[in-house]
Amino acid sequence: MKIKNICCIGAGYVGGPTMAVIALKCPHINVTVVDANTKRIESWNGPLEKIPIYEPGLADVISEARGRNLFFSNDLKSAIEKSEMIFMAVNTPTKTEGEGEGMAADLRYIEACAKDIAKYSKSDKIVVEKSTVPIRTAEKIKEILEENSSNIHFEIISNPEFLAEGTAIQDLFKSDRVLIGGDETESGQKAVQALVDIYANWIPKEKILTTNVWSSELAKLASNSMLAQRISSVNSLSALCEKTGADIDELSKAIGMDHRIGPKFLKASVGFGGSCFQKDILNLVYLCKYYGLDEVAEYWHQVVKINDYQKDRFAQKIIDHFGGDLSGKTIAILGWAFKANTNDSRESASIMISETLLQCGAKLIVFDPQVSLKQILSDLKNYKSSFDSNIYDLNKKDLQSFDKKEFDCVAITTEWDEFKKLNFGELPLFDGRRIIAGNKITYKIGS
Ligand code: NAD
Ligand code: UGA
């Protein structure tokens, strides 16, 4: 089956970049990305410097494909109607209420998508799970599609996304692997092949892995959990380094040189952030509990617990430095994004660290090259903080004359390149991302 029209529901950090790259690499396919958020679609259609996602290389891809065979639209109905293949790239956050609250994935957006697809489809469709979902979600989607339509065949396949923010375009151009899971039926295998053919336009065949649906769904949760586990392992060892005089960077290097372990994802930090690691591990924990595997659930839960411990430990170092009271102290927080090269601050370590410092009486001045003060305040509000009057932002100009400002200390929470050049003079420096060389460092994770 040759696909000529693709629709993607969800124009976020995954839907936007993945569809832009598919459109770029497959000029013979029309790709329409739709979203319930009309403002987001407006900005995807607006000036390149204002597209809603900051991602190196993305604007170039958009510039080439947009209007040629890549379209951003609010017309969900017609995008569904005309497409043979529909991607679901909507958010699947942690549930905030009901059964599984605080752990299970909230599938309401997936369910809403399935209802819309059933409502507007007039011909057979291949439905692709691009969002990260709990194992056996495809079954649930199929049920919704069949309950809400008649005489239409829907084939559901799983194609989880492995891109990391900040390197999304290079990850999509040169993926380690593309995973596609489908039913072992004839129609299932045809649908899998249709998607393999799309990726084969730029991904070498040996990197396209096909499996059954359930392996594919679970492989995504497991991959994220294993990556996060490495960070928590290293972060837990950073605490031991501080007690013993070992250096966590030297330790990481020594461990990572064993090729069976490998050097990547062993960087000690203030804790991992981002919209996926924590939610996906908690989702895995919930699934294990659901299937009665309490020990397995507890094993994975510890990865999240160590992450919270690490964030708290960093904030506590600052508090201890000032004898337990931060009243009257002004702290510069450098970095709000959960990592460099993104404007995404979801679950950023900066949020919990800042809240702890604010609770201890500090005044914070926050700088991030891509995250606005409005977003910073909204993150704190969502974290149920009541301290927003003590937060100020430092604009780019001020950053140039940074050392002249009257701060009591500096905390680096995101590894932006621009922070590497700053000189903090005698200011106490808490370098949670281990980026500064040559400045006087009061505390870096592990030292
Ligand atoms: P996002 O919040 O940036 O984007 C999701 C978009 O879907 C939003 O713009 C929202 O308005 C839209 N949406 C929700 N329900 C809708 C509906 N019924 N109809 C139309 N639009 C709807 O989320 P994201 O970061 O792109 O993540 C999407 C999925 O991909 C999640 O499951 C996530 O776990 C997974 N994932 C994310 C990343 C990442 O780096 N962000 C990487 C791999 C996988
Ligand atoms: C992660 C995975 O790397 C992607 O493969 C996956 O597709 C994605 O989650 C997802 O499902 O959303 P992302 O969260 O965008 O990607 O970014 P990462 O590079 O994985 O970083 C996550 C967090 O871990 C960041 O806060 C980063 O600073 C931290 N980190 C990373 C460390 O603390 N140490 C490291 O060695 C590496």
Coordinates of C-alpha atoms and ligand atoms in Angstrom, one line a residue:
M1 CA 0.0 0.0 0.0
K2 CA 1.4 3.4 -1.0
I3 CA 0.7 6.2 1.3
K4 CA 0.1 9.6 -0.3
N5 CA -1.5 11.6 2.5
I6 CA -0.5 11.6 6.2
C7 CA -2.3 13.3 9.0
C8 CA -0.7 13.8 12.4
I9 CA -2.8 14.8 15.4
G10 CA -0.7 16.8 17.9
A11 CA 1.7 19.5 16.8
G12 CA 4.0 19.4 19.8
Y13 CA 7.6 18.5 20.5
V14 CA 7.1 15.2 18.7
G15 CA 4.4 15.8 16.1
G16 CA 6.0 19.0 14.8
P17 CA 9.6 17.8 14.2
T18 CA 8.8 14.2 13.2
M19 CA 6.3 15.3 10.6
A20 CA 8.6 18.0 9.3
V21 CA 11.3 15.4 8.7
I22 CA 8.9 12.9 7.1
A23 CA 7.7 15.7 4.8
L24 CA 11.3 16.8 4.0
K25 CA 12.4 13.3 3.2
C26 CA 9.3 12.2 1.3
P27 CA 8.3 15.0 -1.0
H28 CA 5.8 12.6 -2.7
I29 CA 3.7 12.5 0.5
N30 CA 1.5 15.3 1.7
V31 CA 1.7 15.7 5.5
T32 CA -0.9 17.7 7.5
V33 CA -0.3 18.3 11.1
V34 CA -3.4 19.3 13.2
D35 CA -3.8 20.4 16.8
A36 CA -6.6 21.3 19.1
N37 CA -4.5 24.3 20.1
T38 CA -5.2 26.9 17.4
K39 CA -2.6 29.3 18.7
R40 CA 0.1 26.6 18.3
I41 CA -1.0 26.0 14.7
E42 CA -0.9 29.7 14.1
S43 CA 2.7 29.9 15.2
W44 CA 3.7 26.9 13.2
N45 CA 2.4 28.8 10.2
G46 CA 4.0 32.1 11.3
P47 CA 7.6 33.5 11.0
L48 CA 10.4 30.9 11.3
E49 CA 11.9 32.7 14.3
K50 CA 8.6 32.3 16.1
I51 CA 7.7 28.6 15.5
P52 CA 6.6 27.2 18.9
I53 CA 9.5 24.9 19.5
Y54 CA 13.1 25.8 19.8
E55 CA 15.1 23.0 18.3
P56 CA 18.4 23.4 16.4
G57 CA 17.9 22.8 12.7
L58 CA 14.1 22.6 12.8
A59 CA 13.5 26.0 11.2
D60 CA 15.6 25.0 8.2
V61 CA 13.5 21.9 7.7
I62 CA 10.2 23.8 8.1
S63 CA 11.4 26.4 5.7
E64 CA 12.0 23.8 3.0
A65 CA 8.9 21.7 3.4
R66 CA 6.2 24.0 4.7
G67 CA 3.7 24.9 2.0
R68 CA 5.3 22.3 -0.3
N69 CA 4.1 19.1 1.2
L70 CA 4.0 20.0 4.9
F71 CA 0.9 21.8 6.2
F72 CA -0.2 22.9 9.7
S73 CA -4.0 23.2 10.0
N74 CA -6.9 23.4 12.3
D75 CA -9.1 21.4 10.0
L76 CA -9.0 18.1 11.7
K77 CA -12.0 16.7 9.8
S78 CA -10.6 17.2 6.3
A79 CA -7.1 16.1 7.3
I80 CA -8.5 12.8 8.6
E81 CA -10.8 12.3 5.7
K82 CA -8.1 12.6 3.0
S83 CA -5.3 10.6 4.8
E84 CA -4.6 6.9 4.5
M85 CA -2.3 7.0 7.6
I86 CA -3.0 8.9 10.8
F87 CA -0.4 9.5 13.5
M88 CA -1.4 10.1 17.1
A89 CA 1.3 12.4 18.6
V90 CA -0.8 13.8 21.5
N91 CA 0.4 14.2 25.1
T92 CA 0.1 11.3 27.5
P93 CA 0.8 12.9 30.9
T94 CA 0.7 11.3 34.3
K95 CA -2.9 11.1 35.6
T96 CA -3.7 13.7 38.2
E97 CA -7.0 12.1 39.5
G98 CA -8.9 8.9 39.5
E99 CA -7.5 5.4 39.5
G100 CA -3.7 5.3 39.0
E101 CA -3.5 9.0 40.1
G102 CA 0.1 10.2 40.1
M103 CA 1.4 7.2 38.3
A104 CA -0.6 5.8 35.4
A105 CA -0.7 7.5 32.0
D106 CA -3.7 9.8 31.3
L107 CA -5.0 8.5 28.0
R108 CA -7.8 11.0 27.6
Y109 CA -6.2 12.7 24.7
I110 CA -5.5 9.4 22.9
E111 CA -9.2 8.5 23.5
A112 CA -10.3 11.8 22.1
C113 CA -8.2 11.3 19.0
A114 CA -9.6 7.9 18.5
K115 CA -13.1 9.2 18.7
D116 CA -12.3 12.0 16.2
I117 CA -10.7 9.5 13.8
A118 CA -13.8 7.2 14.0
K119 CA -16.1 10.2 13.5
Y120 CA -14.4 11.7 10.4
S121 CA -13.1 8.6 8.6
K122 CA -14.9 7.6 5.4
S123 CA -12.4 5.0 4.3
D124 CA -10.0 2.4 5.8
K125 CA -7.1 3.9 7.8
I126 CA -3.8 3.0 9.3
V127 CA -3.6 4.5 12.8
V128 CA -0.1 5.0 14.2
E129 CA 0.6 5.3 17.9
K130 CA 3.4 7.8 18.0
S131 CA 2.7 9.0 21.5
T132 CA 4.3 7.0 24.4
V133 CA 1.5 4.8 25.8
P134 CA 1.2 1.9 28.3
I135 CA 1.4 -1.6 26.9
R136 CA -1.9 -2.8 25.3
T137 CA -3.2 0.7 24.5
A138 CA -3.6 -0.4 20.9
E139 CA -6.4 -2.7 22.1
K140 CA -8.2 0.2 23.7
I141 CA -7.8 2.4 20.6
K142 CA -9.2 -0.4 18.4
E143 CA -12.3 -0.8 20.7
I144 CA -13.0 3.0 20.6
L145 CA -12.6 3.1 16.8
E146 CA -14.9 0.1 16.3
E147 CA -17.5 1.3 18.7
N148 CA -17.7 4.7 17.0
S149 CA -17.7 3.7 13.3
S150 CA -19.1 1.2 10.9
N151 CA -17.8 -0.6 7.9
I152 CA -14.3 0.9 8.1
H153 CA -11.2 -1.1 8.8
F154 CA -8.7 0.4 11.2
E155 CA -5.3 -1.1 11.5
I156 CA -3.4 0.1 14.6
I157 CA 0.4 0.0 14.6
S158 CA 2.9 1.2 17.2
N159 CA 5.8 3.5 16.2
P160 CA 7.2 5.1 19.3
E161 CA 9.5 8.1 19.0
F162 CA 13.0 8.0 20.4
L163 CA 14.1 11.6 19.6
A164 CA 15.6 13.7 22.4
E165 CA 14.8 17.4 22.6
G166 CA 17.7 19.6 21.7
T167 CA 19.0 17.1 19.2
A168 CA 15.6 16.1 17.6
I169 CA 16.5 16.9 14.0
Q170 CA 19.8 15.0 14.0
D171 CA 18.1 12.1 15.9
L172 CA 15.4 12.0 13.3
F173 CA 17.8 12.2 10.4
K174 CA 20.0 9.4 11.8
S175 CA 17.9 7.3 14.1
D176 CA 19.7 4.5 16.1
R177 CA 16.6 2.5 15.2
V178 CA 13.0 3.0 14.0
L179 CA 10.6 0.7 15.8
I180 CA 7.4 -0.5 14.2
G181 CA 5.0 -2.9 15.9
G182 CA 2.0 -4.5 14.2
D183 CA -0.4 -7.4 14.3
E184 CA 0.8 -10.6 12.8
T185 CA -2.3 -10.7 10.6
E186 CA -2.0 -10.0 6.8
S187 CA -3.5 -6.5 7.2
G188 CA -1.3 -5.8 10.2
Q189 CA 1.8 -6.7 8.2
K190 CA 0.7 -4.6 5.2
A191 CA 0.3 -1.6 7.5
V192 CA 3.7 -2.2 9.0
Q193 CA 5.2 -2.4 5.5
A194 CA 3.5 0.8 4.5
L195 CA 5.3 2.6 7.3
V196 CA 8.6 0.8 6.7
D197 CA 8.4 2.1 3.1
I198 CA 8.1 5.7 4.4
Y199 CA 11.1 5.5 6.7
A200 CA 13.1 3.6 4.1
N201 CA 13.3 6.9 2.2
W202 CA 16.2 7.9 4.5
I203 CA 16.7 5.3 7.2
P204 CA 18.9 2.3 6.3
K205 CA 16.7 -0.9 6.3
E206 CA 18.8 -2.7 9.0
K207 CA 17.8 0.1 11.4
I208 CA 14.1 -0.4 10.9
L209 CA 13.0 -3.0 13.5
T210 CA 9.6 -4.6 13.2
T211 CA 8.0 -6.4 16.2
N212 CA 4.6 -7.2 17.5
V213 CA 2.5 -4.3 18.9
W214 CA 3.0 -5.1 22.5
S215 CA 6.8 -5.4 22.3
S216 CA 6.9 -2.0 20.5
E217 CA 4.7 -0.3 23.1
L218 CA 6.7 -1.7 26.0
A219 CA 10.1 -1.1 24.4
K220 CA 9.5 2.7 24.5
L221 CA 8.7 2.7 28.3
A222 CA 11.6 0.3 29.0
S223 CA 14.1 2.4 26.9
N224 CA 13.3 5.6 28.8
S225 CA 13.4 3.8 32.1
M226 CA 16.8 2.3 31.4
L227 CA 18.2 5.7 30.3
A228 CA 16.9 7.4 33.4
Q229 CA 18.2 4.5 35.5
R230 CA 21.7 5.2 34.4
I231 CA 21.4 8.8 35.5
S232 CA 20.0 7.9 38.9
S233 CA 22.7 5.3 39.3
V234 CA 25.4 7.9 38.6
N235 CA 23.6 10.6 40.7
S236 CA 23.4 8.2 43.7
L237 CA 27.1 7.6 43.4
S238 CA 27.8 11.3 43.3
A239 CA 26.5 11.4 46.9
L240 CA 29.0 8.8 47.9
C241 CA 31.8 10.6 46.1
E242 CA 31.1 13.7 48.2
K243 CA 31.5 11.7 51.4
T244 CA 34.7 9.9 50.3
G245 CA 36.8 12.2 48.1
A246 CA 36.2 10.3 44.9
D247 CA 35.3 12.5 41.8
I248 CA 32.1 11.6 40.1
D249 CA 33.4 12.7 36.7
E250 CA 36.5 10.5 37.0
L251 CA 34.2 7.7 38.2
S252 CA 31.9 8.1 35.2
K253 CA 34.8 8.0 32.8
A254 CA 36.3 4.9 34.4
I255 CA 33.0 3.1 34.4
G256 CA 32.0 4.2 30.9
M257 CA 35.2 3.0 29.3
D258 CA 34.0 -0.5 29.8
H259 CA 32.5 -1.0 26.3
R260 CA 29.8 -3.2 27.8
I261 CA 28.6 -0.1 29.8
G262 CA 29.5 2.7 27.4
P263 CA 30.2 6.4 28.1
K264 CA 26.9 8.0 27.4
F265 CA 24.2 9.1 29.9
L266 CA 26.6 8.8 32.8
K267 CA 26.8 12.6 33.5
A268 CA 26.0 13.5 37.1
S269 CA 23.5 16.3 37.4
V270 CA 20.9 18.0 39.5
G271 CA 18.6 15.3 38.4
F272 CA 16.9 14.5 35.1
G273 CA 14.0 16.6 34.0
G274 CA 11.8 16.6 30.9
S275 CA 8.2 15.6 30.2
C276 CA 8.9 11.9 29.7
F277 CA 11.4 10.1 31.9
Q278 CA 9.5 10.6 35.2
K279 CA 6.1 10.0 33.7
D280 CA 7.2 6.9 31.7
I281 CA 8.9 5.3 34.7
L282 CA 5.9 6.0 36.9
N283 CA 3.8 4.5 34.1
L284 CA 6.0 1.4 34.1
V285 CA 5.7 1.2 37.9
Y286 CA 2.0 1.4 37.7
L287 CA 1.8 -1.4 35.1
C288 CA 4.0 -3.6 37.2
K289 CA 1.8 -3.0 40.2
Y290 CA -1.3 -3.7 38.1
Y291 CA 0.1 -7.0 37.1
G292 CA 0.9 -7.8 40.7
L293 CA 4.7 -7.4 40.3
D294 CA 5.3 -5.4 43.5
E295 CA 9.1 -6.0 43.7
V296 CA 9.6 -5.0 40.1
A297 CA 7.5 -1.9 40.6
E298 CA 9.6 -0.9 43.7
Y299 CA 12.8 -1.5 41.7
W300 CA 11.8 1.0 39.0
H301 CA 10.2 3.4 41.5
Q302 CA 13.6 3.9 43.1
V303 CA 14.9 5.6 39.9
V304 CA 12.4 8.4 40.5
K305 CA 13.0 8.6 44.2
I306 CA 16.8 9.0 43.7
N307 CA 16.0 11.8 41.2
D308 CA 14.0 13.7 43.7
Y309 CA 16.7 13.1 46.3
Q310 CA 19.3 14.5 44.0
K311 CA 17.3 17.7 43.3
D312 CA 16.7 18.2 47.0
R313 CA 20.3 17.5 47.9
F314 CA 21.5 20.3 45.5
A315 CA 19.0 22.8 47.0
Q316 CA 20.1 21.7 50.5
K317 CA 23.8 22.4 49.7
I318 CA 22.9 26.0 49.0
I319 CA 20.7 26.3 52.1
D320 CA 23.5 24.8 54.3
H321 CA 26.0 27.2 52.8
F322 CA 24.0 30.0 54.3
G323 CA 23.5 28.3 57.6
G324 CA 19.9 27.2 57.0
D325 CA 18.2 30.5 56.3
L326 CA 18.1 32.3 53.0
S327 CA 16.2 35.4 54.2
G328 CA 17.6 38.5 52.5
K329 CA 19.7 36.4 50.1
T330 CA 19.4 36.8 46.3
I331 CA 20.3 33.8 44.3
A332 CA 20.9 33.7 40.5
I333 CA 19.4 30.6 38.9
L334 CA 21.0 30.1 35.6
G335 CA 18.8 27.8 33.5
W336 CA 15.2 27.0 33.6
A337 CA 14.9 24.6 30.6
F338 CA 15.2 20.9 31.6
K339 CA 18.3 20.7 29.4
A340 CA 20.2 22.9 27.0
N341 CA 19.0 23.7 23.4
T342 CA 15.3 23.5 24.2
N343 CA 12.6 25.9 25.3
D344 CA 10.9 23.1 27.2
S345 CA 10.8 23.4 31.0
R346 CA 8.4 20.5 31.8
E347 CA 9.6 18.7 34.9
S348 CA 12.8 20.8 34.9
A349 CA 14.9 20.2 38.0
S350 CA 15.0 24.0 38.4
I351 CA 11.4 24.0 39.4
M352 CA 11.7 21.9 42.5
I353 CA 15.1 23.4 43.4
S354 CA 13.7 27.0 43.1
E355 CA 10.7 26.1 45.2
T356 CA 12.9 24.7 48.0
L357 CA 15.0 27.9 48.0
L358 CA 12.0 30.2 48.0
Q359 CA 10.5 28.3 50.9
C360 CA 13.7 29.0 52.8
G361 CA 13.3 32.8 52.2
A362 CA 15.4 33.4 49.1
K363 CA 14.8 35.9 46.4
L364 CA 15.6 34.4 43.0
I365 CA 16.7 36.0 39.8
V366 CA 16.3 33.5 37.0
F367 CA 17.9 33.5 33.6
D368 CA 17.2 31.2 30.7
P369 CA 18.0 31.9 27.0
Q370 CA 14.8 30.3 25.8
V371 CA 12.3 30.2 28.6
S372 CA 10.2 33.3 29.4
L373 CA 9.5 34.7 32.8
K374 CA 5.8 34.0 32.1
Q375 CA 6.6 30.3 31.6
I376 CA 8.8 30.3 34.7
L377 CA 6.0 31.7 36.8
S378 CA 3.5 29.3 35.3
D379 CA 5.7 26.3 36.1
L380 CA 6.0 27.4 39.7
K381 CA 2.2 28.0 39.9
N382 CA 1.6 24.5 38.5
Y383 CA 4.0 23.3 41.2
K384 CA 1.6 24.9 43.7
S385 CA 4.2 27.5 44.7
S386 CA 3.0 30.6 46.4
F387 CA 6.3 32.6 46.1
D388 CA 6.0 34.1 42.6
S389 CA 6.5 37.6 44.0
N390 CA 10.1 36.7 44.8
I391 CA 11.0 35.7 41.3
Y392 CA 12.6 38.1 38.8
D393 CA 14.1 37.5 35.4
L394 CA 17.4 38.6 34.2
N395 CA 17.4 39.7 30.6
K396 CA 20.1 38.8 28.1
K397 CA 21.7 42.2 28.4
D398 CA 22.1 41.8 32.1
L399 CA 23.8 38.5 31.6
Q400 CA 26.8 40.3 29.9
S401 CA 27.4 42.3 33.1
F402 CA 26.6 39.4 35.3
D403 CA 29.4 39.7 37.9
K404 CA 28.5 43.2 38.7
K405 CA 25.1 42.2 40.0
E406 CA 24.4 41.9 43.6
F407 CA 23.9 38.2 44.1
D408 CA 24.7 36.2 47.1
C409 CA 25.4 33.1 45.1
V410 CA 24.9 31.5 41.7
A411 CA 23.2 28.1 40.9
I412 CA 23.7 26.6 37.5
T413 CA 20.8 24.3 36.7
T414 CA 20.9 24.0 32.9
E415 CA 24.1 23.4 30.8
W416 CA 23.6 26.3 28.3
D417 CA 26.8 27.2 26.4
E418 CA 26.4 30.9 27.2
F419 CA 26.9 30.2 30.9
K420 CA 30.3 28.6 30.2
K421 CA 31.8 32.0 29.3
L422 CA 30.7 33.8 32.4
N423 CA 33.0 34.8 35.2
F424 CA 31.5 34.9 38.6
G425 CA 34.5 36.3 40.4
E426 CA 34.3 35.5 44.1
L427 CA 30.5 34.7 44.1
P428 CA 29.8 31.3 45.6
L429 CA 29.0 29.0 42.7
F430 CA 26.8 25.9 42.8
D431 CA 27.3 24.1 39.5
G432 CA 24.7 21.4 39.2
R433 CA 25.5 20.8 35.6
R434 CA 29.3 20.7 36.0
I435 CA 30.0 23.2 33.1
I436 CA 32.3 25.7 34.6
A437 CA 36.0 25.4 34.4
G438 CA 38.3 28.0 35.8
N439 CA 35.8 29.8 38.1
K440 CA 36.0 29.4 41.8
I441 CA 33.5 26.6 42.5
T442 CA 32.0 26.3 45.9
Y443 CA 30.1 23.2 45.1
K444 CA 29.6 21.0 42.1
I445 CA 27.7 17.8 42.1
G446 CA 30.1 15.2 43.3
S447 CA 32.9 17.4 44.6
Ligands
NAD1 P1 3.1 18.2 23.5 O1 2.3 18.5 24.7 O2 4.3 19.1 23.1 O3 2.2 18.1 22.2 C1 1.0 17.4 22.2 C2 0.0 18.2 21.4 O4 -1.2 17.5 21.2 C3 -0.5 19.5 22.1 O5 -0.1 20.6 21.2 C4 -2.0 19.4 22.3 O6 -2.7 20.6 22.1 C5 -2.3 18.4 21.2 N1 -3.5 17.6 21.5 C6 -3.9 16.9 22.6 N2 -5.1 16.3 22.4 C7 -5.5 16.6 21.2 C8 -6.6 16.2 20.4 N3 -7.6 15.4 20.9 N4 -6.7 16.7 19.2 C9 -5.8 17.5 18.6 N5 -4.7 17.9 19.3 C10 -4.5 17.4 20.6 O7 3.7 16.7 23.7 P2 5.0 16.0 23.1 O8 6.2 16.4 24.0 O9 5.0 16.3 21.7 O10 4.7 14.5 23.4 C11 3.7 13.8 22.7 C12 3.9 12.3 23.0 O11 5.2 11.9 22.5 C13 3.8 11.9 24.4 O12 3.2 10.7 24.6 C14 5.3 11.8 24.8 O13 5.5 10.9 25.9 C15 5.9 11.3 23.5 N6 7.3 11.6 23.3 C16 7.8 12.8 23.6 C17 9.1 13.1 23.3 C18 9.7 14.5 23.6 O14 10.9 14.7 23.5 N7 8.9 15.5 24.0 C19 10.0 12.2 22.8 C20 9.4 10.9 22.5 C21 8.1 10.6 22.8
UGA2 C1 14.5 11.4 26.5 C2 15.2 10.2 25.7 O1 16.6 10.5 25.7 C3 14.7 10.1 24.3 O2 15.3 9.0 23.7 C4 13.2 9.9 24.4 O3 12.6 9.8 23.1 C5 12.6 11.1 25.2 O4 13.1 11.1 26.5 C6 11.1 11.0 25.4 O5 10.5 9.9 25.4 O6 10.6 12.0 25.6 P1 14.7 14.0 26.5 O7 13.9 13.9 27.7 O8 14.3 15.0 25.4 O9 14.8 12.6 25.8 O10 16.2 14.4 26.9 P2 17.5 13.6 27.4 O11 18.7 14.0 26.6 O12 17.2 12.2 27.6 O13 17.7 14.3 28.9 C7 16.7 14.0 29.9 C8 17.2 14.6 31.2 O14 18.3 13.8 31.7 C9 17.7 16.0 31.1 O15 17.3 16.7 32.2 C10 19.3 15.8 31.1 O16 19.9 17.0 31.5 C11 19.4 14.7 32.0 N1 20.7 13.9 31.8 C12 20.9 13.3 30.6 C13 21.6 13.8 32.9 O17 21.3 14.3 34.0 N2 22.7 13.1 32.7 C14 23.0 12.5 31.5 O18 24.1 11.9 31.4 C15 22.1 12.6 30.4

